[in-house]
Coordinates of N, CA and C in Angstrom, one line a residue:
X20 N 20.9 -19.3 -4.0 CA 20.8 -17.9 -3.5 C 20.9 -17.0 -4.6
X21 N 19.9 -16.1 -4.5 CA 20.1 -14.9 -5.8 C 20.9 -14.0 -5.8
X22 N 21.3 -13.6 -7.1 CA 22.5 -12.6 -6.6 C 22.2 -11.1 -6.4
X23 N 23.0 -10.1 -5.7 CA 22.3 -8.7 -5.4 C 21.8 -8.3 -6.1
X24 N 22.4 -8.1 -7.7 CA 21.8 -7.7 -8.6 C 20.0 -7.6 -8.6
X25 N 20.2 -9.2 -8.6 CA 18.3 -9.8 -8.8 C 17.6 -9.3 -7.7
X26 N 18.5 -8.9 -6.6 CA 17.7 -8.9 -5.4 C 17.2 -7.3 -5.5
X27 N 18.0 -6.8 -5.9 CA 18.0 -5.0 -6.1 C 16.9 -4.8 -6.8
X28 N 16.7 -5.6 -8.2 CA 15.6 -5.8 -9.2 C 14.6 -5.7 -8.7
X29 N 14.4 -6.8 -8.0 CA 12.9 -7.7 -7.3 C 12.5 -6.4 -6.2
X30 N 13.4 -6.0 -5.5 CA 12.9 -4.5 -4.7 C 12.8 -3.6 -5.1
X31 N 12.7 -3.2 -6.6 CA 12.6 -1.8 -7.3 C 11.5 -2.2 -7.7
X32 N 11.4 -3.2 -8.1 CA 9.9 -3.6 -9.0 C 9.1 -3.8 -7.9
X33 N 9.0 -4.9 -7.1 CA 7.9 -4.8 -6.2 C 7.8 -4.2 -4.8
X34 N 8.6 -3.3 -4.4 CA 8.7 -2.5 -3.1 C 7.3 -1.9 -2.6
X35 N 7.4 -1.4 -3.9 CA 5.5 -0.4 -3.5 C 4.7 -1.7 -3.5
X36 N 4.4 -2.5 -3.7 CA 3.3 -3.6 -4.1 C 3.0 -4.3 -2.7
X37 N 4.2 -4.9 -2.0 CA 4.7 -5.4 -0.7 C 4.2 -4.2 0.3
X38 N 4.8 -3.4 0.9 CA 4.7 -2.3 1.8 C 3.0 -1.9 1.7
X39 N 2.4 -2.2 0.8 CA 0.6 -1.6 -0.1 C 0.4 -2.9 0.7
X40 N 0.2 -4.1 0.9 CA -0.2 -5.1 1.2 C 0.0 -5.3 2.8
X41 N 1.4 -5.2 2.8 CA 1.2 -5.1 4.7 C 0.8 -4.3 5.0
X42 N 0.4 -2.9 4.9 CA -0.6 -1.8 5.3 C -2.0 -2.4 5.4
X43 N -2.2 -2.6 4.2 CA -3.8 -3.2 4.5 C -3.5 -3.8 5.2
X44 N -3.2 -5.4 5.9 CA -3.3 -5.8 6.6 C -2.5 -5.6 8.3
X45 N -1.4 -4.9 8.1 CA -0.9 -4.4 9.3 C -1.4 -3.5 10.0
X46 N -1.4 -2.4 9.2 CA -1.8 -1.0 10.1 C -0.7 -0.4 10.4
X47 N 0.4 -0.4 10.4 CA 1.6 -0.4 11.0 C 2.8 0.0 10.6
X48 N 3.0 0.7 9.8 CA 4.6 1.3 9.3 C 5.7 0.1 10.4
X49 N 6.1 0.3 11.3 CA 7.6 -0.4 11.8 C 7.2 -1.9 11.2
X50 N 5.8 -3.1 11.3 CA 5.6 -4.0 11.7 C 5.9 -4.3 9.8
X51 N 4.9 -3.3 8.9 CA 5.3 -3.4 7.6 C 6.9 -3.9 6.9
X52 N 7.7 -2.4 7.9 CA 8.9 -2.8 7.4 C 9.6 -4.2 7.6
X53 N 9.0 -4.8 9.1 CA 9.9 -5.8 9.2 C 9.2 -7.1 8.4
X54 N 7.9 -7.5 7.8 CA 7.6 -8.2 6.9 C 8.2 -7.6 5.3
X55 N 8.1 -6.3 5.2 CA 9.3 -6.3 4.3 C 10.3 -6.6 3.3
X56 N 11.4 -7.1 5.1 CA 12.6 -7.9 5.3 C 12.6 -8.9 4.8
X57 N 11.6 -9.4 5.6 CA 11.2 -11.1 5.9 C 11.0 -11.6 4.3
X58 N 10.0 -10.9 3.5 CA 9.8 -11.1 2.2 C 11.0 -11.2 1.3
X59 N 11.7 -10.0 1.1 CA 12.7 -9.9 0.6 C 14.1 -11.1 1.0
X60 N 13.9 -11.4 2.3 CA 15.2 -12.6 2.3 C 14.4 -13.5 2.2
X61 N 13.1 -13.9 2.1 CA 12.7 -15.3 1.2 C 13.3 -15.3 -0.2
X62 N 13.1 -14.2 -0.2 CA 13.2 -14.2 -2.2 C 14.6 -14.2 -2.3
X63 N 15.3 -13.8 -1.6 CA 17.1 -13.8 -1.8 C 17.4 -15.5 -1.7
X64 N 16.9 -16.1 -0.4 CA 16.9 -17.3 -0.7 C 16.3 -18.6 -1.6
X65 N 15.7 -18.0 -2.0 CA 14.4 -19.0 -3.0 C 15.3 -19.1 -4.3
X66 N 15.8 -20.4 -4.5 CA 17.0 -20.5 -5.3 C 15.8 -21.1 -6.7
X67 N 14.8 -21.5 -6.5 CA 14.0 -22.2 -7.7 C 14.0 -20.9 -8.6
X68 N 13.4 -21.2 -10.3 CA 13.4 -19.9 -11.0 C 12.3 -20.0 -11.3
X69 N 11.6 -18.7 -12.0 CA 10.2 -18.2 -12.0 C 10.1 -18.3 -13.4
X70 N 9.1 -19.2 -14.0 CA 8.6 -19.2 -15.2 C 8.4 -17.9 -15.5
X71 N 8.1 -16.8 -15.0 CA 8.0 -15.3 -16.2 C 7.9 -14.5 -15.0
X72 N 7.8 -12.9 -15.0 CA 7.6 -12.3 -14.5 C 6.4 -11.6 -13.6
X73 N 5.3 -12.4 -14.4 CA 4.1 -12.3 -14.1 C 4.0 -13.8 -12.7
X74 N 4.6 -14.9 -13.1 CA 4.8 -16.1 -11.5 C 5.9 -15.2 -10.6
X75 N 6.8 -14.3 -10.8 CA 7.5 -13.8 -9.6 C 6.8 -12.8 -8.6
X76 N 5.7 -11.8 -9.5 CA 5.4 -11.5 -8.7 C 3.6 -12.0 -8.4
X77 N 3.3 -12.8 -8.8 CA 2.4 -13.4 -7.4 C 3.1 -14.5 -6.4
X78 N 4.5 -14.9 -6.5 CA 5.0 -15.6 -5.8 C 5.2 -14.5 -4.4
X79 N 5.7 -13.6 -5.0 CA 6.2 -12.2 -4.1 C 4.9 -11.7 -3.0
X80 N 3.7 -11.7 -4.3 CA 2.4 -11.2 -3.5 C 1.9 -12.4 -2.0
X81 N 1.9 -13.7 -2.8 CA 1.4 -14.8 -1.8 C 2.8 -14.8 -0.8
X82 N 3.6 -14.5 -0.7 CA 4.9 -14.8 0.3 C 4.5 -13.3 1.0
X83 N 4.0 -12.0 0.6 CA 4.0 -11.5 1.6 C 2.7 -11.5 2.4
X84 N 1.3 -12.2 1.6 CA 0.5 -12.3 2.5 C 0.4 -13.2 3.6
X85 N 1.5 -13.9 3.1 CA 1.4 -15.2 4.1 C 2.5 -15.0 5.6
X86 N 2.9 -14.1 5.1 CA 3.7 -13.2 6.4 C 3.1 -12.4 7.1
X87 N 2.3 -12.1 6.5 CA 1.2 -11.2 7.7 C 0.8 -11.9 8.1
X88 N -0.1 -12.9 7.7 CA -1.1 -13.9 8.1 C -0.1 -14.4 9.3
X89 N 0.9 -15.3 9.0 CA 2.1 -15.7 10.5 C 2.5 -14.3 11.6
X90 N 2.8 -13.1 11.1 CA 3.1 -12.4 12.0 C 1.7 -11.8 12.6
X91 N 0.4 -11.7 12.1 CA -0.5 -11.7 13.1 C -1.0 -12.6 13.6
X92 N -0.7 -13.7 13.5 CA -0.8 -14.9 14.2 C 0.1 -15.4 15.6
X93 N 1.1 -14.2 15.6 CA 2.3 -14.5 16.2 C 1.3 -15.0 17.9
X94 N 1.9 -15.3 19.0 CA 1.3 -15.4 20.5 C 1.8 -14.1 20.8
X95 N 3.0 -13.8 21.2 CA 3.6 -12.3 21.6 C 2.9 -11.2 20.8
X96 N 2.6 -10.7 19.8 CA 2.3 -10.3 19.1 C 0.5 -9.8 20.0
X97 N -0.4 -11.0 19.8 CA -1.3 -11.0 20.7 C -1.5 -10.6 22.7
X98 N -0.4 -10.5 22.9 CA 0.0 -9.8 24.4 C 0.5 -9.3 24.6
X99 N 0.6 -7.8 23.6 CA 1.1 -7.0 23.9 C 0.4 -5.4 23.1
X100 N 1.0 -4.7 23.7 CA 0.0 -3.4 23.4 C 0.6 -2.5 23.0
X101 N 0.3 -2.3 21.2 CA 1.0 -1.5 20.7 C 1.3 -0.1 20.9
X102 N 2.7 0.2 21.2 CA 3.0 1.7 21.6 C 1.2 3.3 21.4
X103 N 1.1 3.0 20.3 CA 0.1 4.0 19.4 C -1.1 4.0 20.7
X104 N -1.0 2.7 20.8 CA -2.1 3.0 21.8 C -2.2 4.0 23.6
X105 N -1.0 3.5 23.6 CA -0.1 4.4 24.6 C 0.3 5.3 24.8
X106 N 0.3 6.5 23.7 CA 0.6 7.8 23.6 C -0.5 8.1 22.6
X107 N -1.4 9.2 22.8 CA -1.9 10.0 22.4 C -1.3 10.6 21.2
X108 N -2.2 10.2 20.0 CA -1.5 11.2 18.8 C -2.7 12.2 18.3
X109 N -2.1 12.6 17.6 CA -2.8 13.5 17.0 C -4.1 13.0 15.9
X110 N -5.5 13.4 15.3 CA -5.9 12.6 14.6 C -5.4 12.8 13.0
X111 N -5.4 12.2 12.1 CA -5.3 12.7 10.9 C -6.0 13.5 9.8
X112 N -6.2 14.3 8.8 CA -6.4 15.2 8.4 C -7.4 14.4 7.4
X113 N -9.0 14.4 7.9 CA -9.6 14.2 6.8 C -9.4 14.1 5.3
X114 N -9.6 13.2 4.6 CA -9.6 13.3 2.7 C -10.9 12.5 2.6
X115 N -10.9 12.7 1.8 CA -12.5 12.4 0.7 C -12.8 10.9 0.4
X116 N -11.4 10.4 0.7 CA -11.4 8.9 0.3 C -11.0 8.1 1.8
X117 N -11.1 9.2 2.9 CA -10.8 8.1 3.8 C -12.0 7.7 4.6
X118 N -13.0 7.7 4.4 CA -14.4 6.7 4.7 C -14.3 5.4 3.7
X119 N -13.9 5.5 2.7 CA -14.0 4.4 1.6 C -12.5 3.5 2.2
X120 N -11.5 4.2 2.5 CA -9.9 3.2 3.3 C -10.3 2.5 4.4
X121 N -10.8 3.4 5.1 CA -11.3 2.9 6.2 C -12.6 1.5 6.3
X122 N -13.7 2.2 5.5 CA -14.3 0.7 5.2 C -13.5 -0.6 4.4
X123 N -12.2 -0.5 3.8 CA -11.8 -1.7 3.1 C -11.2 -2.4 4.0
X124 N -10.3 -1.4 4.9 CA -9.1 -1.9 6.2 C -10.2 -2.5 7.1
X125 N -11.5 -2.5 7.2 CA -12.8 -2.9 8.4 C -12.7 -4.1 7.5
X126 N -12.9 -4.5 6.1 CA -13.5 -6.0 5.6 C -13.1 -6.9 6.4
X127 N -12.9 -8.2 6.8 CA -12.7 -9.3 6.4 C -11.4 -9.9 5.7
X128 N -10.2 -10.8 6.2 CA -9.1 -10.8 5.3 C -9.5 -11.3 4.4
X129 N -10.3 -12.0 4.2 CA -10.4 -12.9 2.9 C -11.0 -11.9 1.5
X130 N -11.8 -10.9 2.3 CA -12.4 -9.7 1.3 C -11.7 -8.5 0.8
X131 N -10.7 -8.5 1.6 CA -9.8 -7.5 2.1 C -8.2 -7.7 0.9
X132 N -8.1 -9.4 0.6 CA -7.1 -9.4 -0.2 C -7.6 -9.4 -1.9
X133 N -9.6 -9.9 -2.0 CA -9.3 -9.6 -3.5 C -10.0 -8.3 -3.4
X134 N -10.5 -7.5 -2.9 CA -10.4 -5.9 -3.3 C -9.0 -5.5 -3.4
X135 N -7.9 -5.5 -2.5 CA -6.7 -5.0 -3.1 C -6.0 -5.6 -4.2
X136 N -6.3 -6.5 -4.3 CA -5.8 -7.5 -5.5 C -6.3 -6.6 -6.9
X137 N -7.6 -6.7 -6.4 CA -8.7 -6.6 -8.0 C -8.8 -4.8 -8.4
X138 N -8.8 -3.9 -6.9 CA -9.0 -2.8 -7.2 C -7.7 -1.5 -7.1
X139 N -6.3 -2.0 -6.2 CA -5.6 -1.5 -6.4 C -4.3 -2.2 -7.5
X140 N -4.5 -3.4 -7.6 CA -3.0 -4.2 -8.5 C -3.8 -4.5 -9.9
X141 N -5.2 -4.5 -10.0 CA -5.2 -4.3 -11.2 C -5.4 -5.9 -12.1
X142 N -5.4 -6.9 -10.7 CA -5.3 -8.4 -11.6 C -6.6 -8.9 -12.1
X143 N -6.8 -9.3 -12.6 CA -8.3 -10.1 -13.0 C -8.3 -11.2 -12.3
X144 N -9.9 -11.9 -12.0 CA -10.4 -12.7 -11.1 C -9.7 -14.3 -11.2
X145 N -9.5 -14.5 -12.8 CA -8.5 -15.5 -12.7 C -7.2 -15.7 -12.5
X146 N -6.3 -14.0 -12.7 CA -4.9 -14.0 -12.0 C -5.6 -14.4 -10.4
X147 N -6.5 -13.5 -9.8 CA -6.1 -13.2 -8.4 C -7.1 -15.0 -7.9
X148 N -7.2 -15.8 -8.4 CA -7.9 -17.2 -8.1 C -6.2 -18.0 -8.1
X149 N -5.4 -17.8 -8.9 CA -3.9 -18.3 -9.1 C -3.2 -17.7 -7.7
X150 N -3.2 -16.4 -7.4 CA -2.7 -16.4 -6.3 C -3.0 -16.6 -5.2
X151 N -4.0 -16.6 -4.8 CA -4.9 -17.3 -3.6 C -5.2 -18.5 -3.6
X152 N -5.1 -19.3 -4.6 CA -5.4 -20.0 -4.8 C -6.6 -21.0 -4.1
X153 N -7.6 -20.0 -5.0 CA -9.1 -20.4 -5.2 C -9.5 -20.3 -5.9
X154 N -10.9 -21.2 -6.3 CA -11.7 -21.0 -7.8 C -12.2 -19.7 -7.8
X155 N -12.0 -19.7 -9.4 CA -12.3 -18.3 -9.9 C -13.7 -17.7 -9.3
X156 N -14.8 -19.0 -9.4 CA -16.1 -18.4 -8.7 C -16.4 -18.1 -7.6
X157 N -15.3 -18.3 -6.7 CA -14.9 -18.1 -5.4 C -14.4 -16.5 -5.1
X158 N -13.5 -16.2 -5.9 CA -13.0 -14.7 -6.3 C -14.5 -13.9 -6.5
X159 N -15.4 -14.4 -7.4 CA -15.7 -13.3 -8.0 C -17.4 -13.4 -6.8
X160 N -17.3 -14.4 -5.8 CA -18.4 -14.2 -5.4 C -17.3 -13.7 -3.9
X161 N -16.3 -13.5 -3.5 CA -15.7 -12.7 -2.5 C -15.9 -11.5 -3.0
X162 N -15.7 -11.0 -4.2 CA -15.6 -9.9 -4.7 C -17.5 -9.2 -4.5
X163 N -17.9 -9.7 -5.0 CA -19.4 -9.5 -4.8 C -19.4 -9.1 -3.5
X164 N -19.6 -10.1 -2.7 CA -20.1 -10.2 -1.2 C -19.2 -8.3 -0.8
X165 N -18.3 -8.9 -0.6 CA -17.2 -7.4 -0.8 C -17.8 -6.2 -0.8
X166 N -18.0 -5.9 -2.4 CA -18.9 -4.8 -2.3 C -20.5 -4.3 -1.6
X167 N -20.7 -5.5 -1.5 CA -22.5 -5.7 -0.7 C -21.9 -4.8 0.7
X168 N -20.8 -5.3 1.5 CA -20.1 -4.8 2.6 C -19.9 -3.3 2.9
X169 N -19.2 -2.9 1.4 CA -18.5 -1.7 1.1 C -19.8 -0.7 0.9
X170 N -20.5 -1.4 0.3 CA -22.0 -0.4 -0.2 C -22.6 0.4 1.4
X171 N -23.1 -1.0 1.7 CA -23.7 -1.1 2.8 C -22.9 0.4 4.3
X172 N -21.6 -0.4 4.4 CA -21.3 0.4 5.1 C -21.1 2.4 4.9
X173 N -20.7 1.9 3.6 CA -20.6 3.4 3.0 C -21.9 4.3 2.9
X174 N -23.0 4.0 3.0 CA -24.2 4.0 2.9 C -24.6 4.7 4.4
X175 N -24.2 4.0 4.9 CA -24.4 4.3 6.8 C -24.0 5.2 7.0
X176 N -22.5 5.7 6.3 CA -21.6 6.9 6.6 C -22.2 7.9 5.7
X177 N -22.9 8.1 5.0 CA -23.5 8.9 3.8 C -24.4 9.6 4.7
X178 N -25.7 8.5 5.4 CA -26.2 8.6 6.0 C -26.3 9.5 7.6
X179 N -25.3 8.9 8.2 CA -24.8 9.5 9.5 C -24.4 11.3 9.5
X180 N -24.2 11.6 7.7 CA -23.5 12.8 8.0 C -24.8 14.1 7.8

């Protein structure tokens, strides 16, 4: 088990990176925080040590995708109807970039994790083939296909206005 110290570390360093990742795939502030958790007490428990800092945090990245992946997989999860839907909110305040969030949060998970990989964290096709663990020409033709998506739909919205 790691000690607070490391654990305090591991959440200052990668807090933003985690919470960035269950958004794209959650949607969800509460559902984010409690993957989180979940993340964070893997890594408290995960007594093996990390060859560098660069294996900690794609260990950190693949452990929280793979929590979403299980908590939207959950059965409960699937039969039930999230509050949001249930109360009327308000809409949110147009920006300039939310046609382009919105078309990335619409991809595909598999497209969905190396545009955030590639275009918000900044990894290259061979880091983000290590964390996903797929061939590199796999990455770079997700990545492709990806944008064909992104063009495409953005194009429609260009269009439509």
């Amino acid at each position: 088990m790691r000690s607070q110290e490391e654990a305090c570390r591991a959440i200052d360093l990668y807090a933003d990176t985690v919470r960035r990742i269950c958004m794209v795939h959650l949607k969800n502030y509460s559902d984010t925080e409690d993957i989180f958790q979940t993340v964070f007490l893997k890594y408290v428990l995960h007594t093996a040590p990390f060859d560098s800092p660069e294996h900690e945090k794609a260990w950190i990245i693949r452990v929280t995708i793979n929590a979403c992946k299980d908590f939207l997989k959950n059965v409960f999860r699937s039969r039930t109807i999230p509050l949001e839907h249930l109360i009327e909110t308000p809409s949110a305040p147009d920006t300039d970039h939310s046609d382009l969030i919105e078309a990335v949060l619409s991809l595909p998970e598999k497209y969905k994790d190396v545009i955030y990989l590639y275009y918000y964290e900044g990894y290259s096709a061979a880091e983000i083939s290590s964390i996903l663990k797929k061939k590199v020409n796999t990455v770079y033709t997700l990545l492709t296909r990806a944008r064909q998506i992104l063009k495409k739909q953005l194009e429609g919205v260009v269009d439509n206005e």
